[in-house]
Amino acid sequence: MNDGVVEAELAPDGRAARWEQHNLERRKTLIEEAVRAIRELGPNVGMDEIATYAKTSKTVLYRHFGDKNGLYQAVVESVHDFILRKLPFQKAAKLEPHELIRELADSYLAVVERDRNLYLFVTSRPAGETPV
């Protein structure tokens, strides 16, 4: 029952969608800067150093990732996606099993060799944290 009151249909708030998109883009940028810091400073890089590379504060990192383990997990996911894009899955149907294994191993090891610090970072875990 509306008692004669006309209810206005509310338009969706575009600000929320823009803010969500901004946060996703900012998070992606922060992950990229974390990867850059890891590559240049080594696998034991700290949140202070990552914040400096990202030209932001640790507070911003904590807002986007919760804690160091959250940032670690985000970097691991990013590296995982990168490695999957580099592996020669398109060739898989054309190769014999032993050739495929060799191709996959060579591709994986090439990525590891090129990004040693990043590899060491993602295969370790933050001090005091549980492994991912």
Coordinates of N, CA and C in Angstrom, one line a residue:
M1 N 0.8 -1.2 0.0 CA 0.0 0.0 0.0 C 0.9 1.2 0.0
N2 N 0.6 2.2 -0.9 CA 1.5 3.3 -1.0 C 0.9 4.6 -0.5
D3 N -0.3 4.6 0.0 CA -0.9 5.7 0.6 C -0.8 7.0 -0.2
G4 N -0.9 6.9 -1.5 CA -0.8 8.0 -2.4 C 0.5 8.6 -2.6
V5 N 1.6 8.1 -2.0 CA 2.9 8.6 -2.1 C 3.5 7.9 -3.3
V6 N 4.0 8.7 -4.2 CA 4.7 8.1 -5.4 C 6.2 7.8 -5.0
E7 N 6.6 6.6 -5.2 CA 8.0 6.3 -4.8 C 8.8 6.5 -6.1
A8 N 9.8 7.3 -5.9 CA 10.8 7.6 -7.0 C 11.7 6.4 -7.2
E9 N 11.9 6.1 -8.4 CA 12.8 5.0 -8.7 C 14.2 5.6 -8.7
L10 N 15.1 5.0 -7.9 CA 16.4 5.5 -7.7 C 17.3 5.0 -8.8
A11 N 18.1 5.9 -9.4 CA 19.1 5.5 -10.4 C 20.2 4.9 -9.6
P12 N 20.9 3.9 -10.3 CA 22.1 3.3 -9.6 C 23.1 4.4 -9.4
D13 N 23.8 4.3 -8.3 CA 24.9 5.2 -7.9 C 26.2 4.9 -8.7
G14 N 26.5 5.7 -9.7 CA 27.7 5.4 -10.5 C 29.0 5.6 -9.7
R15 N 28.9 6.3 -8.6 CA 30.1 6.5 -7.7 C 30.7 5.2 -7.2
A16 N 29.8 4.4 -6.7 CA 30.2 3.1 -6.2 C 31.0 2.3 -7.2
A17 N 30.4 2.2 -8.4 CA 31.1 1.4 -9.5 C 32.4 2.0 -9.8
R18 N 32.5 3.4 -9.9 CA 33.8 4.0 -10.2 C 34.8 3.8 -9.1
W19 N 34.3 3.9 -7.9 CA 35.2 3.7 -6.7 C 35.8 2.2 -6.7
E20 N 34.9 1.3 -7.0 CA 35.3 -0.1 -7.1 C 36.3 -0.3 -8.2
Q21 N 36.1 0.3 -9.4 CA 37.1 0.2 -10.5 C 38.4 0.9 -10.1
H22 N 38.3 2.0 -9.4 CA 39.5 2.7 -9.0 C 40.3 1.8 -8.0
N23 N 39.6 1.1 -7.1 CA 40.3 0.3 -6.1 C 41.0 -0.9 -6.8
L24 N 40.3 -1.5 -7.8 CA 40.9 -2.6 -8.6 C 42.1 -2.2 -9.3
E25 N 42.1 -1.0 -10.0 CA 43.2 -0.5 -10.7 C 44.3 -0.1 -9.7
R26 N 44.0 0.4 -8.6 CA 45.0 0.8 -7.6 C 45.7 -0.5 -7.1
R27 N 44.9 -1.5 -6.8 CA 45.5 -2.7 -6.3 C 46.4 -3.3 -7.3
K28 N 46.1 -3.3 -8.6 CA 46.9 -3.8 -9.7 C 48.2 -3.1 -9.7
T29 N 48.2 -1.7 -9.6 CA 49.4 -0.9 -9.6 C 50.2 -1.2 -8.4
L30 N 49.6 -1.4 -7.3 CA 50.4 -1.7 -6.1 C 51.1 -3.1 -6.2
I31 N 50.5 -4.0 -6.8 CA 51.1 -5.4 -7.0 C 52.2 -5.2 -8.0
E32 N 52.1 -4.4 -9.1 CA 53.2 -4.2 -10.0 C 54.4 -3.5 -9.4
E33 N 54.1 -2.6 -8.5 CA 55.2 -1.9 -7.8 C 55.9 -2.8 -6.8
A34 N 55.1 -3.7 -6.2 CA 55.7 -4.7 -5.3 C 56.6 -5.6 -6.0
V35 N 56.1 -6.1 -7.2 CA 57.0 -6.9 -8.0 C 58.3 -6.2 -8.4
R36 N 58.2 -4.9 -8.8 CA 59.3 -4.2 -9.2 C 60.3 -4.1 -8.0
A37 N 59.8 -3.8 -6.8 CA 60.6 -3.7 -5.6 C 61.3 -5.1 -5.3
I38 N 60.6 -6.1 -5.5 CA 61.1 -7.5 -5.2 C 62.2 -7.8 -6.2
R39 N 62.0 -7.5 -7.5 CA 63.0 -7.7 -8.5 C 64.3 -6.9 -8.2
E40 N 64.2 -5.7 -7.8 CA 65.3 -4.8 -7.6 C 66.0 -5.0 -6.2
L41 N 65.2 -5.2 -5.2 CA 65.7 -5.2 -3.8 C 65.9 -6.6 -3.3
G42 N 65.3 -7.6 -3.9 CA 65.4 -9.0 -3.4 C 64.2 -9.5 -2.7
P43 N 64.2 -10.8 -2.5 CA 63.0 -11.5 -1.9 C 62.7 -11.1 -0.5
N44 N 63.6 -10.5 0.2 CA 63.3 -10.2 1.6 C 62.9 -8.7 1.8
V45 N 62.4 -8.1 0.7 CA 62.0 -6.7 0.7 C 60.8 -6.6 1.8
G46 N 60.8 -5.4 2.4 CA 59.8 -5.2 3.5 C 58.7 -4.3 3.0
M47 N 57.7 -4.2 3.8 CA 56.5 -3.4 3.4 C 56.9 -1.9 3.3
D48 N 57.8 -1.4 4.1 CA 58.3 0.0 4.0 C 58.9 0.2 2.6
E49 N 59.8 -0.7 2.2 CA 60.4 -0.5 0.9 C 59.4 -0.7 -0.3
I50 N 58.5 -1.6 -0.2 CA 57.4 -1.7 -1.2 C 56.6 -0.4 -1.3
A51 N 56.2 0.1 -0.1 CA 55.5 1.4 -0.1 C 56.3 2.5 -0.7
T52 N 57.6 2.6 -0.5 CA 58.4 3.6 -1.1 C 58.4 3.4 -2.6
Y53 N 58.6 2.2 -3.1 CA 58.5 2.0 -4.6 C 57.2 2.4 -5.2
A54 N 56.1 2.1 -4.4 CA 54.8 2.4 -4.9 C 54.4 3.9 -4.7
K55 N 55.3 4.6 -4.1 CA 55.1 6.1 -3.8 C 53.8 6.2 -3.0
T56 N 53.7 5.4 -1.9 CA 52.5 5.5 -1.1 C 53.0 5.1 0.4
S57 N 52.0 4.9 1.2 CA 52.3 4.6 2.6 C 52.0 3.1 2.9
K58 N 52.5 2.6 4.0 CA 52.2 1.2 4.4 C 50.7 1.2 4.7
T59 N 50.1 2.2 5.2 CA 48.7 2.2 5.5 C 47.9 1.9 4.2
V60 N 48.3 2.4 3.1 CA 47.6 2.2 1.8 C 47.7 0.7 1.5
L61 N 48.9 0.2 1.6 CA 49.1 -1.3 1.4 C 48.3 -2.1 2.3
Y62 N 48.2 -1.8 3.5 CA 47.4 -2.6 4.5 C 45.9 -2.4 4.1
R63 N 45.5 -1.3 3.7 CA 44.1 -1.1 3.3 C 43.7 -2.0 2.1
H64 N 44.6 -2.2 1.2 CA 44.3 -3.0 0.0 C 44.5 -4.5 0.2
F65 N 45.5 -4.8 1.1 CA 45.9 -6.2 1.2 C 45.7 -6.8 2.6
G66 N 45.3 -6.0 3.5 CA 45.1 -6.5 4.9 C 46.4 -6.6 5.7
D67 N 47.3 -7.3 5.2 CA 48.6 -7.5 5.9 C 49.7 -7.9 4.9
K68 N 50.9 -8.2 5.4 CA 52.0 -8.6 4.5 C 51.6 -9.9 3.8
N69 N 51.0 -10.8 4.5 CA 50.6 -12.1 3.9 C 49.6 -11.9 2.7
G70 N 48.7 -10.9 2.9 CA 47.7 -10.6 1.8 C 48.4 -10.1 0.6
L71 N 49.4 -9.2 0.8 CA 50.2 -8.7 -0.3 C 51.0 -9.9 -1.0
Y72 N 51.6 -10.7 -0.1 CA 52.3 -11.9 -0.6 C 51.4 -12.7 -1.5
Q73 N 50.2 -13.0 -1.0 CA 49.3 -13.8 -1.8 C 48.9 -13.2 -3.1
A74 N 48.7 -11.9 -3.1 CA 48.4 -11.2 -4.4 C 49.6 -11.2 -5.4
V75 N 50.8 -11.1 -4.9 CA 52.0 -11.2 -5.7 C 52.1 -12.6 -6.3
V76 N 51.9 -13.6 -5.4 CA 51.9 -15.0 -5.9 C 50.9 -15.3 -7.0
E77 N 49.7 -14.8 -6.8 CA 48.7 -14.9 -7.8 C 49.1 -14.3 -9.1
S78 N 49.6 -13.1 -9.0 CA 50.1 -12.4 -10.2 C 51.2 -13.1 -11.0
V79 N 52.2 -13.6 -10.2 CA 53.3 -14.4 -10.8 C 52.7 -15.7 -11.4
H80 N 51.8 -16.3 -10.7 CA 51.2 -17.6 -11.2 C 50.5 -17.3 -12.6
D81 N 49.8 -16.2 -12.7 CA 49.1 -15.9 -13.9 C 50.1 -15.6 -15.0
F82 N 51.2 -14.9 -14.7 CA 52.3 -14.6 -15.6 C 52.9 -15.9 -16.2
I83 N 53.3 -16.8 -15.3 CA 53.9 -18.0 -15.7 C 53.0 -18.8 -16.6
L84 N 51.7 -18.9 -16.2 CA 50.8 -19.6 -17.1 C 50.7 -19.1 -18.5
R85 N 50.8 -17.7 -18.6 CA 50.8 -17.1 -19.9 C 52.0 -17.4 -20.7
K86 N 53.1 -17.7 -20.0 CA 54.4 -18.0 -20.7 C 54.6 -19.4 -21.1
L87 N 53.9 -20.3 -20.5 CA 54.0 -21.7 -20.8 C 53.4 -22.1 -22.1
P88 N 54.1 -23.0 -22.8 CA 53.6 -23.3 -24.2 C 52.5 -24.2 -24.3
F89 N 51.3 -23.9 -23.7 CA 50.2 -24.8 -23.8 C 49.6 -25.0 -25.2
Q90 N 49.8 -23.9 -26.0 CA 49.3 -24.0 -27.4 C 49.9 -25.2 -28.2
K91 N 51.1 -25.5 -27.9 CA 51.9 -26.6 -28.5 C 51.5 -27.9 -28.0
A92 N 50.8 -28.0 -26.9 CA 50.6 -29.3 -26.2 C 50.1 -30.4 -27.0
A93 N 49.1 -30.1 -27.8 CA 48.4 -31.1 -28.6 C 49.3 -31.7 -29.7
K94 N 50.4 -30.9 -30.1 CA 51.2 -31.4 -31.2 C 52.5 -32.1 -30.7
L95 N 52.7 -32.1 -29.4 CA 53.9 -32.7 -28.9 C 53.7 -34.1 -28.2
E96 N 54.7 -34.9 -28.3 CA 54.7 -36.1 -27.6 C 54.9 -35.8 -26.1
P97 N 54.4 -36.6 -25.2 CA 54.4 -36.3 -23.7 C 55.8 -35.9 -23.2
H98 N 56.9 -36.6 -23.6 CA 58.2 -36.3 -23.2 C 58.7 -34.9 -23.7
E99 N 58.3 -34.6 -24.9 CA 58.6 -33.3 -25.5 C 57.8 -32.2 -24.8
L100 N 56.6 -32.4 -24.4 CA 55.8 -31.5 -23.7 C 56.4 -31.2 -22.3
I101 N 56.8 -32.2 -21.7 CA 57.4 -32.1 -20.3 C 58.6 -31.2 -20.4
R102 N 59.5 -31.5 -21.4 CA 60.7 -30.8 -21.6 C 60.4 -29.3 -21.9
E103 N 59.4 -29.0 -22.8 CA 59.0 -27.7 -23.2 C 58.5 -26.9 -22.0
L104 N 57.7 -27.5 -21.2 CA 57.1 -26.9 -20.0 C 58.2 -26.6 -19.0
A105 N 59.1 -27.6 -18.8 CA 60.2 -27.4 -17.8 C 61.1 -26.2 -18.3
D106 N 61.5 -26.2 -19.6 CA 62.3 -25.2 -20.1 C 61.7 -23.8 -20.0
S107 N 60.4 -23.7 -20.3 CA 59.7 -22.4 -20.2 C 59.7 -22.0 -18.7
Y108 N 59.3 -22.9 -17.8 CA 59.3 -22.5 -16.4 C 60.6 -22.1 -15.9
L109 N 61.7 -22.9 -16.2 CA 63.0 -22.5 -15.7 C 63.5 -21.2 -16.3
A110 N 63.1 -20.9 -17.6 CA 63.5 -19.6 -18.2 C 62.9 -18.5 -17.4
V111 N 61.7 -18.6 -17.0 CA 61.0 -17.6 -16.2 C 61.8 -17.5 -14.8
V112 N 62.1 -18.6 -14.2 CA 62.8 -18.6 -12.9 C 64.1 -17.9 -13.0
E113 N 64.8 -18.3 -14.1 CA 66.2 -17.7 -14.3 C 66.1 -16.2 -14.5
R114 N 65.2 -15.7 -15.3 CA 65.0 -14.3 -15.6 C 64.6 -13.5 -14.3
D115 N 63.9 -14.1 -13.5 CA 63.3 -13.4 -12.3 C 63.6 -14.1 -11.0
R116 N 64.9 -14.3 -10.8 CA 65.3 -15.1 -9.6 C 64.8 -14.5 -8.3
N117 N 64.9 -13.2 -8.1 CA 64.3 -12.6 -6.8 C 62.8 -12.8 -6.7
L118 N 62.1 -12.7 -7.8 CA 60.7 -12.9 -7.7 C 60.4 -14.4 -7.4
Y119 N 61.1 -15.3 -8.0 CA 61.0 -16.7 -7.7 C 61.2 -17.0 -6.3
L120 N 62.3 -16.5 -5.7 CA 62.6 -16.7 -4.3 C 61.5 -16.1 -3.4
F121 N 61.0 -15.0 -3.8 CA 59.9 -14.4 -3.0 C 58.7 -15.3 -2.9
V122 N 58.2 -15.7 -4.1 CA 57.0 -16.5 -4.1 C 57.1 -17.9 -3.6
T123 N 58.4 -18.4 -3.5 CA 58.6 -19.8 -3.0 C 58.9 -19.8 -1.5
S124 N 59.0 -18.6 -1.0 CA 59.2 -18.5 0.5 C 57.9 -18.0 1.0
R125 N 57.9 -17.6 2.3 CA 56.6 -17.0 2.9 C 57.1 -15.9 3.8
P126 N 56.2 -15.0 4.1 CA 56.5 -13.9 5.0 C 56.8 -14.5 6.4
A127 N 57.8 -13.9 7.1 CA 58.1 -14.4 8.4 C 56.9 -14.5 9.3
G128 N 56.8 -15.6 10.0 CA 55.7 -15.8 10.9 C 54.3 -16.1 10.3
E129 N 54.3 -16.2 9.0 CA 53.0 -16.4 8.3 C 52.9 -17.9 7.9
T130 N 51.7 -18.3 7.6 CA 51.6 -19.7 7.1 C 51.8 -19.7 5.6
P131 N 52.3 -20.8 5.1 CA 52.5 -20.8 3.6 C 51.2 -20.7 2.8
V132 N 51.4 -20.2 1.6 CA 50.2 -20.0 0.7 C 50.0 -21.3 0.0

